[in-house]
GROMACS .gro file of C-alpha atoms in nm:
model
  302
    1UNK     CA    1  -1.348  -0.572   0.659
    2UNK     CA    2  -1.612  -0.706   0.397
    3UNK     CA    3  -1.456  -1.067   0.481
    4UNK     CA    4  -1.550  -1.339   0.728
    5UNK     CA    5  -1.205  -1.378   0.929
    6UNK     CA    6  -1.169  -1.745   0.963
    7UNK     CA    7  -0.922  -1.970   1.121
    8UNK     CA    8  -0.637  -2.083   0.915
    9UNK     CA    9  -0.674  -2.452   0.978
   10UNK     CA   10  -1.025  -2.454   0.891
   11UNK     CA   11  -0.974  -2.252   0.527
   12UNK     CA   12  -1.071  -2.441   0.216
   13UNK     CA   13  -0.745  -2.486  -0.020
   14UNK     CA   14  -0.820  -2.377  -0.363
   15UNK     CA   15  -0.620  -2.140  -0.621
   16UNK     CA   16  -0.840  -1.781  -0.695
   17UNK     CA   17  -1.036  -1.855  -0.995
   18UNK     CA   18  -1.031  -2.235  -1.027
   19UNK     CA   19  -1.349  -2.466  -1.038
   20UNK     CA   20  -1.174  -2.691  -0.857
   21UNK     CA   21  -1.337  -2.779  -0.473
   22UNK     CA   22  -1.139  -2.710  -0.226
   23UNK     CA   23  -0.964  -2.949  -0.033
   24UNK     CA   24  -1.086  -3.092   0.313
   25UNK     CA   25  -0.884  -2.970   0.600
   26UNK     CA   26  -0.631  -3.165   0.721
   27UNK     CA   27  -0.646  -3.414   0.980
   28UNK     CA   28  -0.452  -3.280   1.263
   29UNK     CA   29  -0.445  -3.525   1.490
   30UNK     CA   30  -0.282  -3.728   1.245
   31UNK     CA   31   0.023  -3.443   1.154
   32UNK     CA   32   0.063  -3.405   1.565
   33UNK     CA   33   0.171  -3.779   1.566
   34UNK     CA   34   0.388  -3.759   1.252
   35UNK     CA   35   0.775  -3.764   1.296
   36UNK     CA   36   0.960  -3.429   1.201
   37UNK     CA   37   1.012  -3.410   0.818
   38UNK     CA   38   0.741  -3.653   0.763
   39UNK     CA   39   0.396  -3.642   0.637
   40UNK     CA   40   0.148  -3.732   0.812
   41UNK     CA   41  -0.116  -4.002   0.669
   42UNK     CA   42  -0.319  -3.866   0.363
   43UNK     CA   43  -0.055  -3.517   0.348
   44UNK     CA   44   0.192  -3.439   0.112
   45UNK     CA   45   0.478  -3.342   0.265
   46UNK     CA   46   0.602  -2.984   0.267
   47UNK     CA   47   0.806  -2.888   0.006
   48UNK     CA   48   0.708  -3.250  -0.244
   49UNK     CA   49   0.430  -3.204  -0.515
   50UNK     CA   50   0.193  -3.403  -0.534
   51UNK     CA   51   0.438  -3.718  -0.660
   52UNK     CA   52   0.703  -3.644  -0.393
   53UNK     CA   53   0.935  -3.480  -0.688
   54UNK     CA   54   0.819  -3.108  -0.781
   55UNK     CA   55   0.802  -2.844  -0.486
   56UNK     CA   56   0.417  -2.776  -0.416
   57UNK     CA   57   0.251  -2.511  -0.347
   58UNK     CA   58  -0.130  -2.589  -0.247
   59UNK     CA   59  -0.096  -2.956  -0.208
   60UNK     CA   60   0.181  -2.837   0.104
   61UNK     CA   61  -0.079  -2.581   0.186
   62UNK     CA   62  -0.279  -2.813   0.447
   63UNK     CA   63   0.038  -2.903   0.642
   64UNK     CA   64   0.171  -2.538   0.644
   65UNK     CA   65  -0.100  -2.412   0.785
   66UNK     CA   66  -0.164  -2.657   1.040
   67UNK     CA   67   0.200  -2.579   1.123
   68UNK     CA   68   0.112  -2.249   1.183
   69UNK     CA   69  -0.132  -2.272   1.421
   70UNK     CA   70  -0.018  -2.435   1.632
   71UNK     CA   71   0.334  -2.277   1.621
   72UNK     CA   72   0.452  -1.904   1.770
   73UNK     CA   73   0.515  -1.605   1.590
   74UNK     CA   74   0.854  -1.679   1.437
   75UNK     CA   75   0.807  -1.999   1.357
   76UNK     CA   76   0.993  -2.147   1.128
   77UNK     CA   77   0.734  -2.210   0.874
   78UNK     CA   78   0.607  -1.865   0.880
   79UNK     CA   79   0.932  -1.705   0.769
   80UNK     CA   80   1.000  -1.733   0.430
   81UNK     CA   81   0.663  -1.973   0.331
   82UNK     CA   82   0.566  -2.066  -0.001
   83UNK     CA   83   0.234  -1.942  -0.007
   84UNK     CA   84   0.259  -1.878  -0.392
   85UNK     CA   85  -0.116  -1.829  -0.537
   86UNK     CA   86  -0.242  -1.999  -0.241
   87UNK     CA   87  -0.623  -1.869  -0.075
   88UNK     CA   88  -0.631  -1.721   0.216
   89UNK     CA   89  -0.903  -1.514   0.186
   90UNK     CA   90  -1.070  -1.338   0.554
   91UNK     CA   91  -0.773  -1.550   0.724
   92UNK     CA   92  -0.638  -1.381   1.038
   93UNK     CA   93  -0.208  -1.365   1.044
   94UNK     CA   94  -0.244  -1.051   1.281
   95UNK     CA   95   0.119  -1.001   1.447
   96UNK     CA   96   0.279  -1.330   1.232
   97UNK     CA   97   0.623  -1.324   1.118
   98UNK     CA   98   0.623  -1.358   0.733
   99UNK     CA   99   0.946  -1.199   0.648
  100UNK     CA  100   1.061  -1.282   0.304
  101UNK     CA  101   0.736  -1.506   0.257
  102UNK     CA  102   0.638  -1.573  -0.176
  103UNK     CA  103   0.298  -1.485  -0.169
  104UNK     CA  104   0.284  -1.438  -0.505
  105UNK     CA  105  -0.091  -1.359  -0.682
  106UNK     CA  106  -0.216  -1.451  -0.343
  107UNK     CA  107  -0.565  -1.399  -0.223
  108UNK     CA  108  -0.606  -1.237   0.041
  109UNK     CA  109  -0.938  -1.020  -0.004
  110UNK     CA  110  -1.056  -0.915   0.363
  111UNK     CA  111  -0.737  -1.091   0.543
  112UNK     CA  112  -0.636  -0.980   0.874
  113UNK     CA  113  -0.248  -0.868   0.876
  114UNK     CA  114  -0.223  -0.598   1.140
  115UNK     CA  115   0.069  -0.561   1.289
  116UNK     CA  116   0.206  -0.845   1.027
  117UNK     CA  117   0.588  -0.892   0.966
  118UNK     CA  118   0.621  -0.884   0.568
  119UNK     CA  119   0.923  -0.683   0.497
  120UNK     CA  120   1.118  -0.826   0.167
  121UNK     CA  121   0.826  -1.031   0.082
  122UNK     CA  122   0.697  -1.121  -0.266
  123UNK     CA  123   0.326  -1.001  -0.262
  124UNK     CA  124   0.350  -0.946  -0.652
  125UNK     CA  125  -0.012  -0.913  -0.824
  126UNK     CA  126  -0.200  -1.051  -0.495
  127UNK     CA  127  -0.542  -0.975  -0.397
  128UNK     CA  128  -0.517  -0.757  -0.080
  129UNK     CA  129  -0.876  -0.626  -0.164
  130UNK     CA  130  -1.011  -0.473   0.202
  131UNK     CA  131  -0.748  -0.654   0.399
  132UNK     CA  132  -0.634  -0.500   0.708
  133UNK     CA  133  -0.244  -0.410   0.677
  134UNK     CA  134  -0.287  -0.160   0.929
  135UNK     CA  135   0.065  -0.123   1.133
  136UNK     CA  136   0.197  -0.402   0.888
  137UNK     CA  137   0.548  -0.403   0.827
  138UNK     CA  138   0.605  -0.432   0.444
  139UNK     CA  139   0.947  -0.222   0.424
  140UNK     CA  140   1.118  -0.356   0.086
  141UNK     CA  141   0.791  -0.573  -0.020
  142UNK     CA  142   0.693  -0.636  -0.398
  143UNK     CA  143   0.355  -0.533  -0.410
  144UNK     CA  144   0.414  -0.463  -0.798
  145UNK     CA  145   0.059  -0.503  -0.990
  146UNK     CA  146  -0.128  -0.596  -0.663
  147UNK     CA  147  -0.492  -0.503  -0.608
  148UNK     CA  148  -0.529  -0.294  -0.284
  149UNK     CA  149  -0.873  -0.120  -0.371
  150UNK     CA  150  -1.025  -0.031   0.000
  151UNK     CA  151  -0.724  -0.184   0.187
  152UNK     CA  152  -0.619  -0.040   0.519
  153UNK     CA  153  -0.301   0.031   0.565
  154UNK     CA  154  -0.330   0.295   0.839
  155UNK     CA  155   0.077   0.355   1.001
  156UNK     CA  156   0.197   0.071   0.781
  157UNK     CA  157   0.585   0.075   0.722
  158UNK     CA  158   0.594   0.064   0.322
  159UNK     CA  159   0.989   0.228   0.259
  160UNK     CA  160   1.175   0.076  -0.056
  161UNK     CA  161   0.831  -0.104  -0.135
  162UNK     CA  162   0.778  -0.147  -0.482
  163UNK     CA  163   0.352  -0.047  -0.543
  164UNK     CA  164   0.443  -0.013  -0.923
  165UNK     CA  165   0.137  -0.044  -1.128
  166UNK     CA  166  -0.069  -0.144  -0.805
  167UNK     CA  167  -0.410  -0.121  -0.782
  168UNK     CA  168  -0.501   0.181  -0.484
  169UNK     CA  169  -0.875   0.285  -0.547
  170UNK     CA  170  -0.989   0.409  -0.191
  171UNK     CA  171  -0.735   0.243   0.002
  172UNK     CA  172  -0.662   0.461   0.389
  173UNK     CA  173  -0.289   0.473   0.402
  174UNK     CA  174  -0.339   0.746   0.695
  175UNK     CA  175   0.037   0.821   0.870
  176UNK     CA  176   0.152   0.561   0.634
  177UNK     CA  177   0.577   0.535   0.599
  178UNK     CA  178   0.643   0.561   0.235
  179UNK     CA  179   0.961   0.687   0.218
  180UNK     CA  180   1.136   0.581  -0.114
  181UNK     CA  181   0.860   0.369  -0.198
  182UNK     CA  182   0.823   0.295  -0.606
  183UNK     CA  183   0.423   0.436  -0.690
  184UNK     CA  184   0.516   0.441  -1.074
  185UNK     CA  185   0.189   0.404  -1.274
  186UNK     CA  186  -0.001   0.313  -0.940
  187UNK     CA  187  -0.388   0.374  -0.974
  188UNK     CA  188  -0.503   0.575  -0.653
  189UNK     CA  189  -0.804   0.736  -0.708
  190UNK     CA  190  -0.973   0.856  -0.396
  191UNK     CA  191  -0.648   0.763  -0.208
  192UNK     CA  192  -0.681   0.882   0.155
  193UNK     CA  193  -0.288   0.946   0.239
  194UNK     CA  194  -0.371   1.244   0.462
  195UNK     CA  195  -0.036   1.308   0.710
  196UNK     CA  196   0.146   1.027   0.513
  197UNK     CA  197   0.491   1.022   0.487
  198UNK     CA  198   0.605   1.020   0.079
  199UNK     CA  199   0.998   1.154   0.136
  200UNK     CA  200   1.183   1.095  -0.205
  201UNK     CA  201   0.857   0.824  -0.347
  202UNK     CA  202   0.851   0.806  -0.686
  203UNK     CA  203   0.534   0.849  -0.858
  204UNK     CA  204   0.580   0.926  -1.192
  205UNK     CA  205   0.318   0.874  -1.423
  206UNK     CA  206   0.090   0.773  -1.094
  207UNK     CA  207  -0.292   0.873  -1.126
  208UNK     CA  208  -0.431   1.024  -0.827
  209UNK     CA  209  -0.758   1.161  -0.901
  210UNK     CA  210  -0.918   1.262  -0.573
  211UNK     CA  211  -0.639   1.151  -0.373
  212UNK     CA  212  -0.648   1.281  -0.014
  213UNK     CA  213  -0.285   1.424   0.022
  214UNK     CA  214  -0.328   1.669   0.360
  215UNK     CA  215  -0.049   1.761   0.569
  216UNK     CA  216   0.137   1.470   0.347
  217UNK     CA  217   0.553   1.514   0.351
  218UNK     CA  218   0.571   1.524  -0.026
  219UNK     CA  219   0.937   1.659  -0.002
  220UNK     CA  220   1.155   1.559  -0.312
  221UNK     CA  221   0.868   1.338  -0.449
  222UNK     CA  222   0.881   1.274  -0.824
  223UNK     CA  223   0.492   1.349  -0.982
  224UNK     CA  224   0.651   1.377  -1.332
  225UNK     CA  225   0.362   1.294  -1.550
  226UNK     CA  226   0.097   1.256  -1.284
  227UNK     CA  227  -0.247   1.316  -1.301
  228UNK     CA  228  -0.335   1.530  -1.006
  229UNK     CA  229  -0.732   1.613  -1.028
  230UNK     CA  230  -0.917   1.747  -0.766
  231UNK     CA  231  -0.664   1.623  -0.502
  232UNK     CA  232  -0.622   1.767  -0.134
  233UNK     CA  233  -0.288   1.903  -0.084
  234UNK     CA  234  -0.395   2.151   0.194
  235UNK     CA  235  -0.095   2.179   0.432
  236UNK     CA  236   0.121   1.903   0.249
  237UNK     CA  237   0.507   1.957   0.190
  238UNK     CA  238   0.635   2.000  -0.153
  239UNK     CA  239   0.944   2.101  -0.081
  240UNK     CA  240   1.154   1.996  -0.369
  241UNK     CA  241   0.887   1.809  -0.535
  242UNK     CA  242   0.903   1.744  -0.892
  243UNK     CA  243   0.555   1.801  -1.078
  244UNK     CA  244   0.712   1.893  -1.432
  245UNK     CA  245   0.507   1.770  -1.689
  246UNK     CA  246   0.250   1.656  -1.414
  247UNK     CA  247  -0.135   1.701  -1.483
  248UNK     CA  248  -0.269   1.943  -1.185
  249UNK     CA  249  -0.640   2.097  -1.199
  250UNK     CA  250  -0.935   2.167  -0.941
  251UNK     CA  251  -0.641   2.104  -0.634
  252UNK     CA  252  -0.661   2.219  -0.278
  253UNK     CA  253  -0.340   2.414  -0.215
  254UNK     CA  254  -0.466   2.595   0.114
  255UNK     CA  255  -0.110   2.608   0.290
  256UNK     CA  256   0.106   2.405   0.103
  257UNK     CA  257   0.472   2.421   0.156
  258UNK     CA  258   0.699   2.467  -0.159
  259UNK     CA  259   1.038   2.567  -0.221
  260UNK     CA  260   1.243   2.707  -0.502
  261UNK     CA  261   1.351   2.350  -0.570
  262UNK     CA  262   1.011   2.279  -0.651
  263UNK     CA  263   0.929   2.188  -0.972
  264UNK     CA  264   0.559   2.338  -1.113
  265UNK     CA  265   0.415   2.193  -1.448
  266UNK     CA  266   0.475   2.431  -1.748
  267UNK     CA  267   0.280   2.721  -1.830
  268UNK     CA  268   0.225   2.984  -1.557
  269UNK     CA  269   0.220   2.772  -1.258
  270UNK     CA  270   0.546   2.910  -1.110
  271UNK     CA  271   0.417   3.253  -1.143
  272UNK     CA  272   0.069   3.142  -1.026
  273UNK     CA  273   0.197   2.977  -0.696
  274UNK     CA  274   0.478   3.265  -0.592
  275UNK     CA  275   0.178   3.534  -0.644
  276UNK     CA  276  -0.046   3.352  -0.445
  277UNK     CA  277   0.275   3.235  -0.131
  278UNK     CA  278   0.416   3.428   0.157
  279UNK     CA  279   0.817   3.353   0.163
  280UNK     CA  280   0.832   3.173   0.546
  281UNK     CA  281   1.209   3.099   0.515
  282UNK     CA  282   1.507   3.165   0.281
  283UNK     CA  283   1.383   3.013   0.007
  284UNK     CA  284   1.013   2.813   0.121
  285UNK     CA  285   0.720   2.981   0.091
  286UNK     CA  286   0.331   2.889   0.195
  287UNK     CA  287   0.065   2.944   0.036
  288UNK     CA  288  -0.176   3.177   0.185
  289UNK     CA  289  -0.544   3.077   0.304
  290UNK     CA  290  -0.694   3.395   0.185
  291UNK     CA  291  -0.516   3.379  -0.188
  292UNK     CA  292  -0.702   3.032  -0.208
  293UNK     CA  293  -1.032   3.018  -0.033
  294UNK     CA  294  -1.329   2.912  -0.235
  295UNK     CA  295  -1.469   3.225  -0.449
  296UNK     CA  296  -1.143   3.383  -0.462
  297UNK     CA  297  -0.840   3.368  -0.671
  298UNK     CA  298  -0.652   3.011  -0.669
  299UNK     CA  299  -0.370   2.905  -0.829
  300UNK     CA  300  -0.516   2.608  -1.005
  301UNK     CA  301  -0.657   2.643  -1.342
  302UNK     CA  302  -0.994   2.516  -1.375
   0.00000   0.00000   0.00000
């Protein structure tokens, strides 16, 4: 994971890029005493800044996640939390329920969040940097901006989530769910997305140099503008896939599915791609292994 996983209670509070020490954690036989609602001596109490008026957001932090661990999965604190810009890098939240949590420009570099409940939480611009999201449920999530570079996200749920502009470099979204999802201007070179599931995504202007795309469902995808170098498509489905206008060299089209609803970029590549396909049904075709081995004619200039 590149991380240290470390307990929750025993995390250092501090915001990602401040020179500011951390605070000490909290004293918890102290908050186990306190009366419900109340702070317990030397804590602010959640939801008061640090003068009891404005709502905080790491001065809470100490409470919330004593809270937490102490609590089950759908506790109340976990749902919907303000973890706003909070650090919790290499924490572990395996399995937690943090539906609808604001973890906006979190850090989370080298967290554990398999199996993690974040659908229609606010993840916008956070540091997910090698964290483990594998089996994570993020179905209508705002990961818009984040940084996901080497993430695993392996079976994740990601439908309706919003990755637009989000960092992707070598991230393994392997039999990843991202039906609908919104990959607009997403960086994913070297991508690994190999039997992922990208029904009606739209990834216009995305750049996905190197991207691993094999036996992907690519079916009604929009790659308008895209820049598609030296990906893998071998066995994907393009099957109404829009690529008009979409930047496609040195690609690996061994067996890719297509359909006369699919749209090529301009030039010659509808000729180039019926030439080199075998019609399989009314109106798909497949292209053939022997049209596009290496050292014989493939349709991909370059």
């Amino acid at each position: 994971m590149g991380a240290e996983r470390r307990d929750l209670h025993a995390r250092p509070l501090s915001t990602p890029g401040s020179d500011t020490p951390g605070r000490p954690a909290p004293d918890h036989a102290a908050a186990d005493h306190a009366a419900p609602g109340q702070a317990a001596p030397g804590q602010t109490a959640p939801g008061a800044g640090p003068h009891g008026s404005a709502p905080a957001r790491l001065g809470s932090l100490g409470g919330l996640l004593a809270a937490l661990r102490g609590r089950p999965r759908t506790g109340g604190y976990a749902a919907g939390a303000d973890l706003t810009g909070a650090d919790l890098a290499g924490v572990c939240l395996t399995g937690r329920i943090l539906r609808g949590a604001q973890l906006h420009g979190a850090y989370l570099s080298g967290a554990d969040l398999r199996g993690t409940d974040l659908r229609d939480a606010c993840l916008r611009g956070a540091d997910l940097r090698d964290a483990d999201l594998s089996q994570a449920a993020l179905g209508g999530a705002d990961l818009a901006g984040a940084l996901l570079a080497g993430a695993f996200l392996t079976g994740a749920d990601l439908h309706g989530t919003d990755l637009h502009g989000a960092f992707l470099h070598n991230a393994d979204l392997r039999k990843a769910f991202l039906a609908r999802a919104d990959l607009r201007g997403a960086d994913t070179d070297g991508i690994i997305m190999r039997g992922a599931d990208l029904r009606a995504a739209d990834a216009t202007d995305a750049v996905l140099r190197q991207a691993d795309l094999r036996a992907a469902d690519l079916r009604g995808i929009r790659l308008a503008g895209a820049i598609l170098r030296g990906v893998d498509l071998r066995g994907a489905d393009l099957r109404g896939a829009d690529l008009g206008t979409a930047i496609l060299s040195s690609a690996r089209l061994d067996r890719v599915y297509w359909s006369t609803a699919t749209t090529w970029p301009p030039g010659e590549w509808t000729y180039r791609m019926r030439s080199a396909s075998q019609q399989v049904a009314p109106g798909v075709f497949q292209v053939s292994d022997e049209l596009t081995r290496p050292g014989r004619h493939r349709p991909t200039p370059g």
